[in-house]
Short mmCIF file of C-alpha atoms and ligand atoms in Angstrom, two decimals:
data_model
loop_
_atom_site.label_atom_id
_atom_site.label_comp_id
_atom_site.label_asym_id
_atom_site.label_seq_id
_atom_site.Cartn_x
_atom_site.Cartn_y
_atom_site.Cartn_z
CA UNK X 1 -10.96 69.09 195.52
CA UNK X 2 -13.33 68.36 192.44
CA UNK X 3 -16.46 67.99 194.36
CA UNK X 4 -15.50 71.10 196.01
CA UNK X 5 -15.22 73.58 193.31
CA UNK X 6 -17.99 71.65 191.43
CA UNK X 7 -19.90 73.13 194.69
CA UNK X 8 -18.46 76.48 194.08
CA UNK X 9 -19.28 76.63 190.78
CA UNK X 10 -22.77 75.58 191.41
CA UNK X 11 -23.28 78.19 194.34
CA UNK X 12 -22.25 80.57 191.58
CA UNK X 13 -24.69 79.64 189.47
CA UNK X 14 -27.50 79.63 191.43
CA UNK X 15 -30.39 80.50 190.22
CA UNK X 16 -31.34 84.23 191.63
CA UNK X 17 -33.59 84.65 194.39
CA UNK X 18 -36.00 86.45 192.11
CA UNK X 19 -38.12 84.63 189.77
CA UNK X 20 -36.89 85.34 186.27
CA UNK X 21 -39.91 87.19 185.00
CA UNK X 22 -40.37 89.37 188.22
CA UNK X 23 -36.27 90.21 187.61
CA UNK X 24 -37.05 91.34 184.78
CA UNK X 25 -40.39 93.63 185.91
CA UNK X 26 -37.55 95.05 188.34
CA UNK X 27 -35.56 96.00 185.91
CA UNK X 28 -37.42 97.65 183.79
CA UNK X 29 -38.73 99.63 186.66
CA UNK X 30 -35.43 100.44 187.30
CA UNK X 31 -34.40 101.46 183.15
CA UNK X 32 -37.75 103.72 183.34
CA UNK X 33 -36.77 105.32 186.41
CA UNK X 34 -33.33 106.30 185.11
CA UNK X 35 -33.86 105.48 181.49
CA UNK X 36 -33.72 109.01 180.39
CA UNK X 37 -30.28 110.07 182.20
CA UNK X 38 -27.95 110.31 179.06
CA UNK X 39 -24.20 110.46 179.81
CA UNK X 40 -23.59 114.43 181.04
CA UNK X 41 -21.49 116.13 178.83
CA UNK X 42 -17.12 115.87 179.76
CA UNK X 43 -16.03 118.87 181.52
CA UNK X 44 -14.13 121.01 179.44
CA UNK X 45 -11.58 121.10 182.21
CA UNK X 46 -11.35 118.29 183.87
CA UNK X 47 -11.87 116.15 180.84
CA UNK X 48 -8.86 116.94 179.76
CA UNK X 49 -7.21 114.75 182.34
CA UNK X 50 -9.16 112.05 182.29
CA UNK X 51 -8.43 112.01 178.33
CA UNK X 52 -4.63 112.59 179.49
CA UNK X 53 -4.21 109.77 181.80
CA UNK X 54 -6.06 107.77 179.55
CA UNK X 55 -3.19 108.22 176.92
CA UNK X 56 -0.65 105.30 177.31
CA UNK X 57 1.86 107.22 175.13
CA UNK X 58 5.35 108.03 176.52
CA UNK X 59 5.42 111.77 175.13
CA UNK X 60 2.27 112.64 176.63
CA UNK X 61 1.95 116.32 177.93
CA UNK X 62 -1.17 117.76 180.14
CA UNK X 63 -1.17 121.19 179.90
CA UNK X 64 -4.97 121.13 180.28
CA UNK X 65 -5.84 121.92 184.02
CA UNK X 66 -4.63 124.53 186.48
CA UNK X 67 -2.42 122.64 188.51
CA UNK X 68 1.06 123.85 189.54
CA UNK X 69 3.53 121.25 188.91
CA UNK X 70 7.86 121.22 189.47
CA UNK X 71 10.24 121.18 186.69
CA UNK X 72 9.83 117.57 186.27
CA UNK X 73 6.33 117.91 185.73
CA UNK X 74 5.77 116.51 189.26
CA UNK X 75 3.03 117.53 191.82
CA UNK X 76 4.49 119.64 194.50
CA UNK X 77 3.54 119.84 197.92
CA UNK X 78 5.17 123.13 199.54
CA UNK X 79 7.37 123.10 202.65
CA UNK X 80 5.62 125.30 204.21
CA UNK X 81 2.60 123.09 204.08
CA UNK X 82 4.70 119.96 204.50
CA UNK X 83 6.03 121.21 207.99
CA UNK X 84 2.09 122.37 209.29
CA UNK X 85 1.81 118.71 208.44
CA UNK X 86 4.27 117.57 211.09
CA UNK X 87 2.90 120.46 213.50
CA UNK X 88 -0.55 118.85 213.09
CA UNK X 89 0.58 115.24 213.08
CA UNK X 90 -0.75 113.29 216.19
CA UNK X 91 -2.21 116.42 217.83
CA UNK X 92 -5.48 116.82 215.59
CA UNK X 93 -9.14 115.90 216.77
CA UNK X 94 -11.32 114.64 213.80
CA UNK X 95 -14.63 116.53 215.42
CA UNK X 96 -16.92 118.66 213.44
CA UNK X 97 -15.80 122.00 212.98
CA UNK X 98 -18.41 124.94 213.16
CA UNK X 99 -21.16 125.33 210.39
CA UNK X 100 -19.02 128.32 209.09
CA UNK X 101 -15.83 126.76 209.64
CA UNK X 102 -12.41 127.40 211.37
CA UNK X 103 -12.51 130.99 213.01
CA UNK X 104 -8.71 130.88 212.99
CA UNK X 105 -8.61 130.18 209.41
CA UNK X 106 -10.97 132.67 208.18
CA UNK X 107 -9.64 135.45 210.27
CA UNK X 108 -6.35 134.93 208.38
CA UNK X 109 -7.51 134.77 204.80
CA UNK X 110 -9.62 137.87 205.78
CA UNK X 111 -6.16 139.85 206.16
CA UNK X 112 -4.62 138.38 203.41
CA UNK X 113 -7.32 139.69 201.04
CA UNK X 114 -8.97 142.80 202.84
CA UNK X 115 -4.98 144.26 204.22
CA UNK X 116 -3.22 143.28 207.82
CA UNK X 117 -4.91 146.11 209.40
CA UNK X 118 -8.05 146.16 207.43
CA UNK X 119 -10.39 148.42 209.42
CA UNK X 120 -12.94 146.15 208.35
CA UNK X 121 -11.63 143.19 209.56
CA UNK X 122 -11.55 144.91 213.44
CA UNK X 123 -15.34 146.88 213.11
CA UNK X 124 -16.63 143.30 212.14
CA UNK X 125 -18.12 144.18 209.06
CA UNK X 126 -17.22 141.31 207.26
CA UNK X 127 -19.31 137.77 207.42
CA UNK X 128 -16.55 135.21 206.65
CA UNK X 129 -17.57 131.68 206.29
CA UNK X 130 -14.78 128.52 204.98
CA UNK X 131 -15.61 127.11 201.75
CA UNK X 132 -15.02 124.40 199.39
CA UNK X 133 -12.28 125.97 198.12
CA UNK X 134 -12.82 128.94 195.61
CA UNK X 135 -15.04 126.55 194.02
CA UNK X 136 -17.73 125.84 196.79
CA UNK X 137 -17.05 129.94 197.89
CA UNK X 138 -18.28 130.84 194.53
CA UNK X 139 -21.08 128.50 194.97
CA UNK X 140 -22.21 129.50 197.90
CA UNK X 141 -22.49 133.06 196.93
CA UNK X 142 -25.03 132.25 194.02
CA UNK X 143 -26.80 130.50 196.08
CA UNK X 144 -27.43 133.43 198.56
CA UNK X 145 -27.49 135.79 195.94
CA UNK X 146 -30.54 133.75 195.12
CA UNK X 147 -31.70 133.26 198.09
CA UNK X 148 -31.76 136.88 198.91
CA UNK X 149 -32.02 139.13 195.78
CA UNK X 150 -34.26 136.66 193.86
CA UNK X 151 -34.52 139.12 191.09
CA UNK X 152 -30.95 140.05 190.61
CA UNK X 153 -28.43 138.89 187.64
CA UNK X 154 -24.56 137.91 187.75
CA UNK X 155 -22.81 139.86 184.69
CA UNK X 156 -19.69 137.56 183.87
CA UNK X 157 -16.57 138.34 181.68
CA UNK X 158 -16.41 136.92 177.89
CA UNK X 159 -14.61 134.78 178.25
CA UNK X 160 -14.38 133.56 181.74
CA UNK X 161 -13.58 130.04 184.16
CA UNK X 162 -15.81 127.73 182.30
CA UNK X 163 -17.27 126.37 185.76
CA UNK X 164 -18.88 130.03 186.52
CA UNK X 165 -21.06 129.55 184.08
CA UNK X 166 -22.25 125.86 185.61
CA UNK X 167 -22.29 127.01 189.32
CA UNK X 168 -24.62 130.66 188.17
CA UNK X 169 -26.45 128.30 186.56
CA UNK X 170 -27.17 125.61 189.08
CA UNK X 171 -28.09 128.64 191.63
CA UNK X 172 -30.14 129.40 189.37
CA UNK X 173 -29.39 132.87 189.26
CA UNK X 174 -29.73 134.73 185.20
CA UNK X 175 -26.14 135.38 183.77
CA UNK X 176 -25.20 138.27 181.40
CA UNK X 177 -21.84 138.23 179.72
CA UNK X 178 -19.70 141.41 179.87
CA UNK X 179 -17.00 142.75 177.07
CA UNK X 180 -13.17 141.65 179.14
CA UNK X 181 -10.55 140.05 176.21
CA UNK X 182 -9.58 141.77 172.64
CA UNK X 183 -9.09 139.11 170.86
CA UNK X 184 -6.88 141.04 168.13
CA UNK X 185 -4.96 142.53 170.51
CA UNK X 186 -4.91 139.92 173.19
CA UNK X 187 -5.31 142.26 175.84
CA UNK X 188 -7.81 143.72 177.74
CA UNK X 189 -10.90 145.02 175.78
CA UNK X 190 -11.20 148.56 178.19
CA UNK X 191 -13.14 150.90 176.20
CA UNK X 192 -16.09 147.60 175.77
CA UNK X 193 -15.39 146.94 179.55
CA UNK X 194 -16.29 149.74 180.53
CA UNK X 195 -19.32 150.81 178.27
CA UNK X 196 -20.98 147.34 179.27
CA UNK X 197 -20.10 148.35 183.20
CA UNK X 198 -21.99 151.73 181.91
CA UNK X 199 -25.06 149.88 180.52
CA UNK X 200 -25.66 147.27 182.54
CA UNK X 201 -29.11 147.89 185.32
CA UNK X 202 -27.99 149.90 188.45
CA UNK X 203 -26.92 147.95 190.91
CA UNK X 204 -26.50 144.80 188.82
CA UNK X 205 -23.77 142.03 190.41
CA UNK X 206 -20.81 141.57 188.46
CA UNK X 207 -18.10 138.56 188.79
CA UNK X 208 -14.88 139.87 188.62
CA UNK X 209 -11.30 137.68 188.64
CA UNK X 210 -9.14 139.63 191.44
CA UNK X 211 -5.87 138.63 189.93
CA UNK X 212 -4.28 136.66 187.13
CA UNK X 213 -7.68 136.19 185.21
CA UNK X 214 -8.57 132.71 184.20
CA UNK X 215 -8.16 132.17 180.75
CA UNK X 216 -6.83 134.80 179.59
CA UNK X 217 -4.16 136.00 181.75
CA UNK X 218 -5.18 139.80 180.61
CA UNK X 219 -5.59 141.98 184.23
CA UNK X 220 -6.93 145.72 184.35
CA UNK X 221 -3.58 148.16 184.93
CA UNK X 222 -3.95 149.64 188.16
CA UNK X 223 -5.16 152.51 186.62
CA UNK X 224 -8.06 150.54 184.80
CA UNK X 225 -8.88 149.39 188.01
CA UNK X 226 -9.57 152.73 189.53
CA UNK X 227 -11.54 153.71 186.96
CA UNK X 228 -13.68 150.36 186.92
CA UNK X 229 -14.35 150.56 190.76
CA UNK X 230 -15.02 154.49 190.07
CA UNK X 231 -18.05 153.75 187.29
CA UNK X 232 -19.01 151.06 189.87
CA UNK X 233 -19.37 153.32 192.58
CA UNK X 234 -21.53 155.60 190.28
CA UNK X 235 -23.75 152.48 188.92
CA UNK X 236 -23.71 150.92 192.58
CA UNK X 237 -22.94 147.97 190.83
CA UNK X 238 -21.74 144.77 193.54
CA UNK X 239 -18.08 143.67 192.31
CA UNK X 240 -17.94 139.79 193.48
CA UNK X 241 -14.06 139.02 193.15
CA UNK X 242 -13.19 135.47 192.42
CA UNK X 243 -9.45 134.95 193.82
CA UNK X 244 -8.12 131.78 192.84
CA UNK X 245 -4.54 133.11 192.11
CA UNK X 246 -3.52 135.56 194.50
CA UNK X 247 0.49 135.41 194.31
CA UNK X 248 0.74 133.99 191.13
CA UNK X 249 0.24 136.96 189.33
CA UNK X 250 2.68 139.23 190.60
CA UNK X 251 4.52 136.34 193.24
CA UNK X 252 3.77 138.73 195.87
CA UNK X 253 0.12 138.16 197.52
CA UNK X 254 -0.26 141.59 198.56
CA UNK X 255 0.47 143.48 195.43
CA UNK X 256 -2.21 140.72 193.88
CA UNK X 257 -4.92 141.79 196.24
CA UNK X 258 -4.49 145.54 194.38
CA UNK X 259 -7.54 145.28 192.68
CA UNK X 260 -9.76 144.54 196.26
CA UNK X 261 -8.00 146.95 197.78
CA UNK X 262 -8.59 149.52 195.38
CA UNK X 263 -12.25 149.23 195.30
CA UNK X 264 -12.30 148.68 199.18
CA UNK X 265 -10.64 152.38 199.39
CA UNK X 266 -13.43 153.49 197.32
CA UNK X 267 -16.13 152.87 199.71
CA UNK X 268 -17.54 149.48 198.26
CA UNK X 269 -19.56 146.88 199.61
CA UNK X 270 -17.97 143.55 197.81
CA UNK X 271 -17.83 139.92 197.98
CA UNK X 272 -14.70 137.66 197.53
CA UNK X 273 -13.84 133.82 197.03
CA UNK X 274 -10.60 132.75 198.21
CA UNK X 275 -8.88 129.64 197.25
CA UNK X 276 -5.62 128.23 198.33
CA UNK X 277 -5.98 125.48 195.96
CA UNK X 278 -2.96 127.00 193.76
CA UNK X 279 -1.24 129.07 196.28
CA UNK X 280 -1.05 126.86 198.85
CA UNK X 281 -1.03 123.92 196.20
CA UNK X 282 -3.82 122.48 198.74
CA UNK X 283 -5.74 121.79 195.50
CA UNK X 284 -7.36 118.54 197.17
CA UNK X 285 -8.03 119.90 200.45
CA UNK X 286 -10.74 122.26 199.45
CA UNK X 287 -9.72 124.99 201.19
CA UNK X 288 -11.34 128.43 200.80
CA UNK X 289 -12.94 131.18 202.21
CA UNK X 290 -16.51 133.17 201.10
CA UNK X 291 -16.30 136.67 202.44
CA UNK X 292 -19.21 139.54 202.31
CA UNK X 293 -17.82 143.21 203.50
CA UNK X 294 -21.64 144.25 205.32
CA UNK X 295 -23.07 147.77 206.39
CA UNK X 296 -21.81 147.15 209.89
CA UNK X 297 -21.37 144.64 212.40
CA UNK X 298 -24.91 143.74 212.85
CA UNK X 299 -25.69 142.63 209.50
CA UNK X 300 -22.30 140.34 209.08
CA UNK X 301 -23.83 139.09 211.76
CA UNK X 302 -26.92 138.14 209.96
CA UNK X 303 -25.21 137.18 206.46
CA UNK X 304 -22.82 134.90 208.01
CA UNK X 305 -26.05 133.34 209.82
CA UNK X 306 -27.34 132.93 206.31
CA UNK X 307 -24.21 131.45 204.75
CA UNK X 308 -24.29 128.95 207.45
CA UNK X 309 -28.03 128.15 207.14
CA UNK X 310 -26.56 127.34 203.65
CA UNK X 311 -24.17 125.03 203.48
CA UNK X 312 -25.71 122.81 206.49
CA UNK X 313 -27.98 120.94 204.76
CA UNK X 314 -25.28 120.87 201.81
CA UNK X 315 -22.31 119.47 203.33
CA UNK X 316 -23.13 120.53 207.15
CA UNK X 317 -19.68 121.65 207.79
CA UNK X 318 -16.46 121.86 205.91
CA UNK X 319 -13.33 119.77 205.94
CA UNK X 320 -10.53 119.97 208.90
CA UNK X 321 -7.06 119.44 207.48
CA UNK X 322 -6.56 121.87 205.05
CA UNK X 323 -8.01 124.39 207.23
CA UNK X 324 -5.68 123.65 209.76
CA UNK X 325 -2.59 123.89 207.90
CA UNK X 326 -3.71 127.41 206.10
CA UNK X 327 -4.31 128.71 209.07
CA UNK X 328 -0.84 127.04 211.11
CA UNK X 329 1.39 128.85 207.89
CA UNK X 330 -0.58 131.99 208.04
CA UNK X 331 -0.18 132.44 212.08
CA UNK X 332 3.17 131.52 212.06
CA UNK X 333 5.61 134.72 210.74
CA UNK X 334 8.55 132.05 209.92
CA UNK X 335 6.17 129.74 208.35
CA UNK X 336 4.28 132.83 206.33
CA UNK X 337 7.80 133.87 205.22
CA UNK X 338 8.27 130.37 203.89
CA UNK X 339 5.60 130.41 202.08
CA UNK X 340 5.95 133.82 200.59
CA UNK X 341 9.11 132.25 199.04
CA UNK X 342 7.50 129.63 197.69
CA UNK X 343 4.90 131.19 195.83
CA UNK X 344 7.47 133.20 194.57
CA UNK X 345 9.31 130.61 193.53
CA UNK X 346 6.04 128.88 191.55
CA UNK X 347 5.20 132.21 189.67
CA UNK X 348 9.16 132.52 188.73
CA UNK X 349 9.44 129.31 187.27
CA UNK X 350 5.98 129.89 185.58
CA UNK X 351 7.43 132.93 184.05
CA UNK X 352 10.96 131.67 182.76
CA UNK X 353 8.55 129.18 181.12
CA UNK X 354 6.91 131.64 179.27
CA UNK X 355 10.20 132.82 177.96
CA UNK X 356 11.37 129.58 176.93
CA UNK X 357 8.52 128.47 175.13
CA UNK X 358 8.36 132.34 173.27
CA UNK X 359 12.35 131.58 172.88
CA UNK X 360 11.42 128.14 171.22
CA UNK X 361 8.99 129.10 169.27
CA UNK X 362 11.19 131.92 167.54
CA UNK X 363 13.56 129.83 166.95
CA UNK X 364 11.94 127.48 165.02
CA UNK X 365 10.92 130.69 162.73
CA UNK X 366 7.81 130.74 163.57
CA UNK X 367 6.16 134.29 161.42
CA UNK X 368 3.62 134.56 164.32
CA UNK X 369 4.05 136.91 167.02
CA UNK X 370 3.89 135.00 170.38
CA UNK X 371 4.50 138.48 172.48
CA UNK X 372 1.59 138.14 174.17
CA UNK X 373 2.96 134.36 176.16
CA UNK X 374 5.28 136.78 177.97
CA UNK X 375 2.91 139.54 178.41
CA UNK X 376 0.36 137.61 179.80
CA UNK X 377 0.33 136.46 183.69
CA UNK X 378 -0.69 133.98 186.18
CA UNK X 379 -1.15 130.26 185.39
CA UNK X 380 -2.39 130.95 181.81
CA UNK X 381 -1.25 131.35 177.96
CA UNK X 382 -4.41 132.20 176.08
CA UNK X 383 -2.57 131.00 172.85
CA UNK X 384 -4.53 132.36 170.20
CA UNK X 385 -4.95 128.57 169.02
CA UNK X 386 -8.19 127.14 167.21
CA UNK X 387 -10.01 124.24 168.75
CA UNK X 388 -9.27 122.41 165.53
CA UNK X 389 -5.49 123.25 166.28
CA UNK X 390 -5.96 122.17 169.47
CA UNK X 391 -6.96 119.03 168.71
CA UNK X 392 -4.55 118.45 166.25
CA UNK X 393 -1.90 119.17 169.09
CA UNK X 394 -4.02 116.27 170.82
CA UNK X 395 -4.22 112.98 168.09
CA UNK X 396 -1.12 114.11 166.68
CA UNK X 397 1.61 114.72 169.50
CA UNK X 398 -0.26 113.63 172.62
CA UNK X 399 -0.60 117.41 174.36
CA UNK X 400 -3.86 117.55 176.31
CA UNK X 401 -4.91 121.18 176.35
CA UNK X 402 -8.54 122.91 176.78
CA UNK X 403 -10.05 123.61 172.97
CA UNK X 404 -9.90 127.32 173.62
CA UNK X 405 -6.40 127.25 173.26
CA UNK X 406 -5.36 127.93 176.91
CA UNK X 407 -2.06 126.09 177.52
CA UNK X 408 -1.36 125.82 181.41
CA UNK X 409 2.04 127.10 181.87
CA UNK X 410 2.32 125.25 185.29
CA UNK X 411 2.38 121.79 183.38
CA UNK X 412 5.71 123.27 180.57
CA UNK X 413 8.75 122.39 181.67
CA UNK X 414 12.50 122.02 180.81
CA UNK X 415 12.06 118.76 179.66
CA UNK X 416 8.72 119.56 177.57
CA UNK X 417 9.16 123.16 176.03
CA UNK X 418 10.80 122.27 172.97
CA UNK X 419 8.54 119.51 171.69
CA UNK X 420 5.60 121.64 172.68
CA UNK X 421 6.58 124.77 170.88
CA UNK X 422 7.50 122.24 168.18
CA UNK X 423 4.07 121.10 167.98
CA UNK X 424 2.59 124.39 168.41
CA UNK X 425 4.93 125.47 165.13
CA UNK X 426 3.62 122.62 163.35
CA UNK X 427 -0.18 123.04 163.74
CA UNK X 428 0.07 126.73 163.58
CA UNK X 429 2.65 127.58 160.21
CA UNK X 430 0.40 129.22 157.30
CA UNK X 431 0.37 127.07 154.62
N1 KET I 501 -11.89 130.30 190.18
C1 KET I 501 -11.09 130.28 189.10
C2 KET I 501 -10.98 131.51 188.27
C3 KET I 501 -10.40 129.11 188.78
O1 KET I 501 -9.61 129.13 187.72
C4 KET I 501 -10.55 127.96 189.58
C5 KET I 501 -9.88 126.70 189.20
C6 KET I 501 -11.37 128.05 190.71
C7 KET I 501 -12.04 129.23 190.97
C8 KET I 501 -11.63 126.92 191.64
O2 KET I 501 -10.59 126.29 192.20
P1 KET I 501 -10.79 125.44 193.54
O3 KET I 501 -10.00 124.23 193.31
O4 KET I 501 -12.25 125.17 193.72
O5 KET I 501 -10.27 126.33 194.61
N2 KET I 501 -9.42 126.48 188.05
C9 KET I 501 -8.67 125.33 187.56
C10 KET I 501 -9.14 124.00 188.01
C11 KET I 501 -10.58 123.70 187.75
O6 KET I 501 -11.08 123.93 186.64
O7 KET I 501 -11.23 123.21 188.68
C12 KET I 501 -8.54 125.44 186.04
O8 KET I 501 -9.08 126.38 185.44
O9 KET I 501 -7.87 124.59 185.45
#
């Protein structure tokens, strides 16, 4: 027993295969390769939950990332989705699915954004390809934005989905900011909107949030809408709609797809990111759908070529599963009812959430006025809050939050709202 661990312990220490001296010429080859790569800065999204989990406190609370979760602050995975499972269980392939993706899939989320009947879903004017979600959608548009109007900028709303900024930026395409959020009113800054819309370059690209925007849960009236897509028309300005949140805005998909809708009445050519991350809660299925309205057949032709000629030498072709089960729920009228329902049910519960954490936070006598939780929509409360409040939310009472004061109403909950509107009194009282 003894002579055989003093054997292990000698094969562990055995000297390494490289001399020490030329070790150490190796690494230092190795430092100087990669000696400049500092540590990249934490996402202001996602580093929230890292910082979360990280927490061993029992009160913790993550209302940091967009992530739909039940009343007992539990991950949910629909029904709807649950029971394409079980359709899909034993019966799926694992081969390669086109460059462009699942033609099933992407002929579904077409009518869910461009209308049932959309005319120009049947004249084929519309190059579809599956994404990475609304994420790798997004992406893939700057990139052939790039690709194909070198020159051109992407105008994006102040203040916006932090990760815009990074994926503009790695497509190396220019950004300009455009007036969107009042702060004093906490609504919708038209009248700046609107002049920017006027001043911006003819035919400049602008990134617009379809529904439910993302932080500040502030959306155009239908009205404002109209008259956006109008001075569009007259700057022939491109309208790229992100839509990461269609249901949760109004709980009805179709009345969230207004805004597309509106500006595909007016005669627009647009582009559009779909994402059933949130409401499909397929978050880690990266699931999505990049779609281009073209001239006319022959050219969706050639820009879904393009899109292609993308992403292969990116990720070649995108995942299976999720796909699948988007595509099983939206063929299926019982399954598509199902899931109406439960998207309703998500943006209900976020709602009476928003009331009770108003209702709290009156209670406790709170001066402020906290009108605008209720009036806002979507996932979203754009608080108001101070980074320096934020983080005092943070080291003193364990709430994990991003430090522009957006609190994720998907993560409050029965069990939650009082000690987080207690906290929120606490670091927000005047003096
Ligand atoms: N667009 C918007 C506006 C958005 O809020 C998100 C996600 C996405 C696109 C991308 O989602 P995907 O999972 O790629 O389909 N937002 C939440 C999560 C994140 O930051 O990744 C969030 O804001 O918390």
């Amino acid at each position: 027993m003894a002579a055989l661990s003093r054997a292990a312990s000698s094969a562990i220490r055995r000297p390494p295969l490289l001399l020490p001296s030329r070790l150490q010429a190796a690494r230092s080859m190795a430092s100087s390769l990669f000696g400049h790569v500092e540590p990249a800065p934490k996402d202001p999204i996602l580093g929230v939950t890292e910082a979360f989990l990280a927490d061993p406190s029992p009160d913790k609370v993550n209302v940091g990332v967009g992530a739909y979760r039940d009343d007992n602050g539990q991950p949910v995975v629909l029904d709807c989705v649950r029971e394409a499972e079980r359709r899909i269980a034993g019966n799926l392939n694992m081969e390669y699915l086109p460059m462009g993706g699942s033609i099933k899939m992407i002929e579904e989320s077409l009518k869910l954004a461009y209308g049932e009947d959309s005319e120009f879903v049947k004249d084929k004017r519309i190059a579809a390809v599956q994404a990475l979600s609304g994420t790798g959608a997004c992406r893939l548009f700057a990139d052939f934005q790039k690709r194909f109007l070198p020159d051109s900028q992407i105008y994006i709303p102040t203040p916006t989905w932090s990760n815009h900024h990074n994926i503009w930026r790695d497509a190396q395409v220019p950004q300009k900011t455009f007036t969107y959020y009042h702060p004093e009113s906490r609504g919708l800054d038209f009248a700046g909107l609107m002049n920017d819309i006027k001043n911006a370059p003819d035919g400049s690209f602008f990134l617009l949030h379809a529904c439910a925007h993302n932080p500040t849960g502030v959306d155009p009236t239908e009205e404002q809408w109209r008259e956006i897509s109008h001075q569009f028309k007259v700057k022939k300005h491109f309208p790229f709609f992100d839509m990461a949140y269609q249901g949760f805005a109004s709980g009805d998909p179709e009345r969230d797809a207004k805004a597309i809708r509106i500006f595909l009445e007016d005669g627009h050519q647009i582009g559009c990111a779909q994402s059933y991350a949130k409401n499909m809660g397929l978050y880690g299925q990266r699931a999505g759908c990049l779609s281009i309205l073209c001239e006319d057949e022959m050219q969706a032709v050639a820009v879904k070529s393009q899109l292609q000629q993308i992403a292969r030498p990116m990720y070649s072709n995108p995942p299976v599963h999720g796909a699948l089960v988007v595509s099983i729920i939206l063929n299926d009228p019982e399954l598509k009812s199902l899931w109406l329902k439960e998207v309703k049910g998500m943006a209900d519960r976020i709602i009476g959430m928003r009331k009770a954490l108003k209702e709290n936070l009156e209670k406790l006598g709170s001066p402020l006025s906290w009108e605008h939780i209720t009036n806002q929509i979507g996932m979203f409360c754009y608080s108001g809050m101070t980074p320096e409040q934020v983080d005092r939310l943070t080291n003193e009472y364990h709430i994990y939050m991003t430090r522009n004061g957006r609190i994720s109403m998907a993560g409050v909950t029965t069990g939650n709202v009082a000690y987080l509107a207690n906290a929120i009194h606490d670091v927000t009282k005047p003096n």
